[in-house]
Amino acid sequence: MDKDSKQTFTHRKRKWLLLLLLLLVVGGIGFYYWFSHRAIVIEPQDSFPEVTKASKMNDQKLKEYANQRADETAMTVNVYPEVTISSANNQGQMWVQNLPTNVYGQEAELILAETGELLYSSGMLEPGYQNTTVTLEKYLEKGDYPAQIKLAFYNLKTKKLEGKTTVDATIHVD
């Protein structure tokens, strides 16, 4: 073997080794991609577990639990979004009721939408109490005014704020 043929043989050998190495790298990447991106199939079990240690709750217990959970968390808001005020004495009607079925106390504030001014605050309304008459803290001319009734709900035992909501309302001044 002469020197030229030896170099050609070595050169061909390197090409084949590089090609083989390239194929191994591409195959490894493909293998990794195939197994890392396949969907995981969960095989169902042959048998469904038996009920052995459980006992069925009777209907009475289920009803008691359902009522208890509803009573502890339920809050029904009864607000009429139309407030009527007399321009003569700045007094009128605003209907806010805290139903006797509620467990939270509530406070209602009448806010003038344009300025954010507090016009009236009901104080605490315990369950079973309502607010029907108001005297505004600011005089309003005759007309209709956009307003908001902001309600805050309080836990009567801990006296902590539990939640808030806002009802859009209209103030009619006669």
Short mmCIF file of C-alpha atoms in Angstrom, two decimals:
data_model
loop_
_atom_site.label_atom_id
_atom_site.label_comp_id
_atom_site.label_asym_id
_atom_site.label_seq_id
_atom_site.Cartn_x
_atom_site.Cartn_y
_atom_site.Cartn_z
CA MET A 1 0.00 0.00 0.00
CA ASP A 2 1.41 3.26 -0.96
CA LYS A 3 1.10 6.53 0.84
CA ASP A 4 -1.79 7.93 -1.30
CA SER A 5 -3.97 4.89 -0.96
CA LYS A 6 -3.31 4.83 2.80
CA GLN A 7 -4.46 8.46 3.11
CA THR A 8 -7.56 7.76 0.99
CA PHE A 9 -8.38 4.70 3.12
CA THR A 10 -7.94 6.73 6.34
CA HIS A 11 -9.97 9.57 4.86
CA ARG A 12 -12.83 7.18 3.94
CA LYS A 13 -12.67 5.58 7.36
CA ARG A 14 -13.08 9.00 9.03
CA LYS A 15 -16.05 9.83 6.82
CA TRP A 16 -17.77 6.57 7.75
CA LEU A 17 -17.05 7.08 11.44
CA LEU A 18 -18.42 10.65 11.30
CA LEU A 19 -21.51 9.42 9.44
CA LEU A 20 -22.01 6.64 12.00
CA LEU A 21 -21.54 9.12 14.87
CA LEU A 22 -24.04 11.52 13.26
CA LEU A 23 -26.59 8.69 12.87
CA LEU A 24 -26.12 7.71 16.53
CA VAL A 25 -26.68 11.32 17.67
CA VAL A 26 -29.78 11.73 15.49
CA GLY A 27 -31.06 8.32 16.65
CA GLY A 28 -30.45 9.24 20.29
CA ILE A 29 -32.34 12.51 19.91
CA GLY A 30 -35.21 10.72 18.17
CA PHE A 31 -35.26 8.02 20.86
CA TYR A 32 -35.34 10.68 23.62
CA TYR A 33 -38.10 12.65 21.89
CA TRP A 34 -40.19 9.51 21.28
CA PHE A 35 -40.13 8.37 24.90
CA SER A 36 -40.37 11.77 26.57
CA HIS A 37 -43.36 13.00 24.54
CA ARG A 38 -45.49 9.89 24.47
CA ALA A 39 -48.86 9.96 26.17
CA ILE A 40 -48.94 8.01 29.39
CA VAL A 41 -51.49 5.24 29.19
CA ILE A 42 -52.99 4.10 32.47
CA GLU A 43 -54.21 0.57 32.28
CA PRO A 44 -57.52 -0.02 34.06
CA GLN A 45 -57.52 -2.51 36.88
CA ASP A 46 -59.34 -5.77 36.43
CA SER A 47 -61.46 -5.41 39.57
CA PHE A 48 -63.38 -2.59 41.24
CA PRO A 49 -62.71 -2.24 44.98
CA GLU A 50 -65.36 -3.69 47.26
CA VAL A 51 -67.23 -1.69 49.88
CA THR A 52 -66.23 -3.35 53.14
CA LYS A 53 -65.83 -0.78 55.94
CA ALA A 54 -68.30 1.95 54.91
CA SER A 55 -71.86 2.38 56.09
CA LYS A 56 -74.52 4.33 54.23
CA MET A 57 -75.67 7.61 55.78
CA ASN A 58 -79.40 7.72 56.34
CA ASP A 59 -81.56 10.37 54.64
CA GLN A 60 -82.12 12.28 57.90
CA LYS A 61 -78.37 12.70 58.49
CA LEU A 62 -77.81 13.81 54.89
CA LYS A 63 -80.56 16.45 55.19
CA GLU A 64 -79.21 17.70 58.54
CA TYR A 65 -75.72 18.07 57.12
CA ALA A 66 -76.95 19.80 53.95
CA ASN A 67 -79.05 22.27 55.97
CA GLN A 68 -76.26 22.91 58.47
CA ARG A 69 -73.71 23.70 55.76
CA ALA A 70 -76.17 26.00 53.96
CA ASP A 71 -77.12 27.84 57.16
CA GLU A 72 -73.48 28.48 58.09
CA THR A 73 -72.51 29.95 54.74
CA ALA A 74 -75.69 31.31 53.13
CA MET A 75 -76.38 35.02 52.91
CA THR A 76 -79.47 36.39 51.19
CA VAL A 77 -79.42 40.07 50.30
CA ASN A 78 -82.71 41.94 49.94
CA VAL A 79 -82.13 45.47 48.61
CA TYR A 80 -84.44 47.66 46.54
CA PRO A 81 -82.23 49.73 44.18
CA GLU A 82 -84.56 52.76 44.04
CA VAL A 83 -84.15 55.33 46.83
CA THR A 84 -86.84 58.03 47.09
CA ILE A 85 -86.01 61.29 48.90
CA SER A 86 -88.15 64.36 49.60
CA SER A 87 -86.37 67.62 48.76
CA ALA A 88 -88.35 69.37 51.53
CA ASN A 89 -86.77 67.52 54.48
CA ASN A 90 -83.96 65.41 52.90
CA GLN A 91 -85.68 62.25 54.17
CA GLY A 92 -87.05 59.29 52.30
CA GLN A 93 -87.15 55.54 51.80
CA MET A 94 -84.38 53.02 51.18
CA TRP A 95 -85.30 49.35 51.56
CA VAL A 96 -82.55 47.10 52.93
CA GLN A 97 -83.52 43.90 54.74
CA ASN A 98 -81.35 41.40 56.59
CA LEU A 99 -83.51 38.31 56.45
CA PRO A 100 -83.96 36.25 59.62
CA THR A 101 -82.47 33.20 57.84
CA ASN A 102 -79.07 34.93 57.57
CA VAL A 103 -76.36 34.32 60.15
CA TYR A 104 -74.40 37.50 59.41
CA GLY A 105 -75.07 41.09 60.35
CA GLN A 106 -74.90 43.66 57.60
CA GLU A 107 -74.33 47.38 57.19
CA ALA A 108 -75.62 49.39 54.23
CA GLU A 109 -74.06 52.62 52.99
CA LEU A 110 -75.62 54.85 50.33
CA ILE A 111 -72.87 56.39 48.19
CA LEU A 112 -73.28 59.11 45.54
CA ALA A 113 -71.70 57.58 42.40
CA GLU A 114 -70.37 60.84 40.91
CA THR A 115 -68.39 61.97 43.94
CA GLY A 116 -68.10 58.87 46.13
CA GLU A 117 -69.65 60.81 49.02
CA LEU A 118 -71.28 58.88 51.84
CA LEU A 119 -74.91 60.02 52.02
CA TYR A 120 -76.25 57.54 54.59
CA SER A 121 -75.08 54.65 56.78
CA SER A 122 -77.54 52.19 58.30
CA GLY A 123 -75.38 50.94 61.14
CA MET A 124 -75.52 47.23 61.96
CA LEU A 125 -78.61 45.38 60.76
CA GLU A 126 -78.86 42.08 62.59
CA PRO A 127 -80.76 39.16 61.03
CA GLY A 128 -84.48 39.90 61.08
CA TYR A 129 -84.02 43.69 60.96
CA GLN A 130 -84.54 46.13 58.11
CA ASN A 131 -83.91 49.73 57.17
CA THR A 132 -86.74 51.59 55.44
CA THR A 133 -86.31 55.30 56.21
CA VAL A 134 -83.25 57.47 55.64
CA THR A 135 -82.11 61.02 56.27
CA LEU A 136 -79.31 62.01 53.90
CA GLU A 137 -76.19 63.69 55.27
CA LYS A 138 -76.08 66.00 52.23
CA TYR A 139 -78.88 68.00 50.62
CA LEU A 140 -79.64 67.04 47.02
CA GLU A 141 -81.60 69.15 44.52
CA LYS A 142 -84.61 67.64 42.73
CA GLY A 143 -83.62 65.08 40.13
CA ASP A 144 -82.24 61.58 39.67
CA TYR A 145 -78.77 60.63 40.86
CA PRO A 146 -76.79 57.44 40.18
CA ALA A 147 -75.70 55.85 43.42
CA GLN A 148 -74.39 52.66 44.98
CA ILE A 149 -75.54 50.78 48.02
CA LYS A 150 -72.46 49.18 49.56
CA LEU A 151 -73.18 46.22 51.82
CA ALA A 152 -70.69 44.85 54.33
CA PHE A 153 -71.31 41.52 56.08
CA TYR A 154 -70.04 40.83 59.59
CA ASN A 155 -69.74 37.70 61.70
CA LEU A 156 -71.79 38.59 64.77
CA LYS A 157 -69.75 36.33 67.08
CA THR A 158 -66.25 37.44 66.09
CA LYS A 159 -67.27 40.92 64.85
CA LYS A 160 -65.02 40.41 61.81
CA LEU A 161 -65.80 41.56 58.28
CA GLU A 162 -66.78 38.51 56.20
CA GLY A 163 -67.51 40.08 52.81
CA LYS A 164 -68.70 43.04 50.78
CA THR A 165 -70.89 43.67 47.77
CA THR A 166 -72.22 46.66 45.88
CA VAL A 167 -75.65 47.24 44.35
CA ASP A 168 -76.13 49.97 41.74
CA ALA A 169 -79.04 52.22 42.68
CA THR A 170 -80.81 55.43 41.68
CA ILE A 171 -81.75 58.23 44.06
CA HIS A 172 -84.97 60.02 43.07
CA VAL A 173 -85.33 63.42 44.75
CA ASP A 174 -88.88 64.89 44.48
#
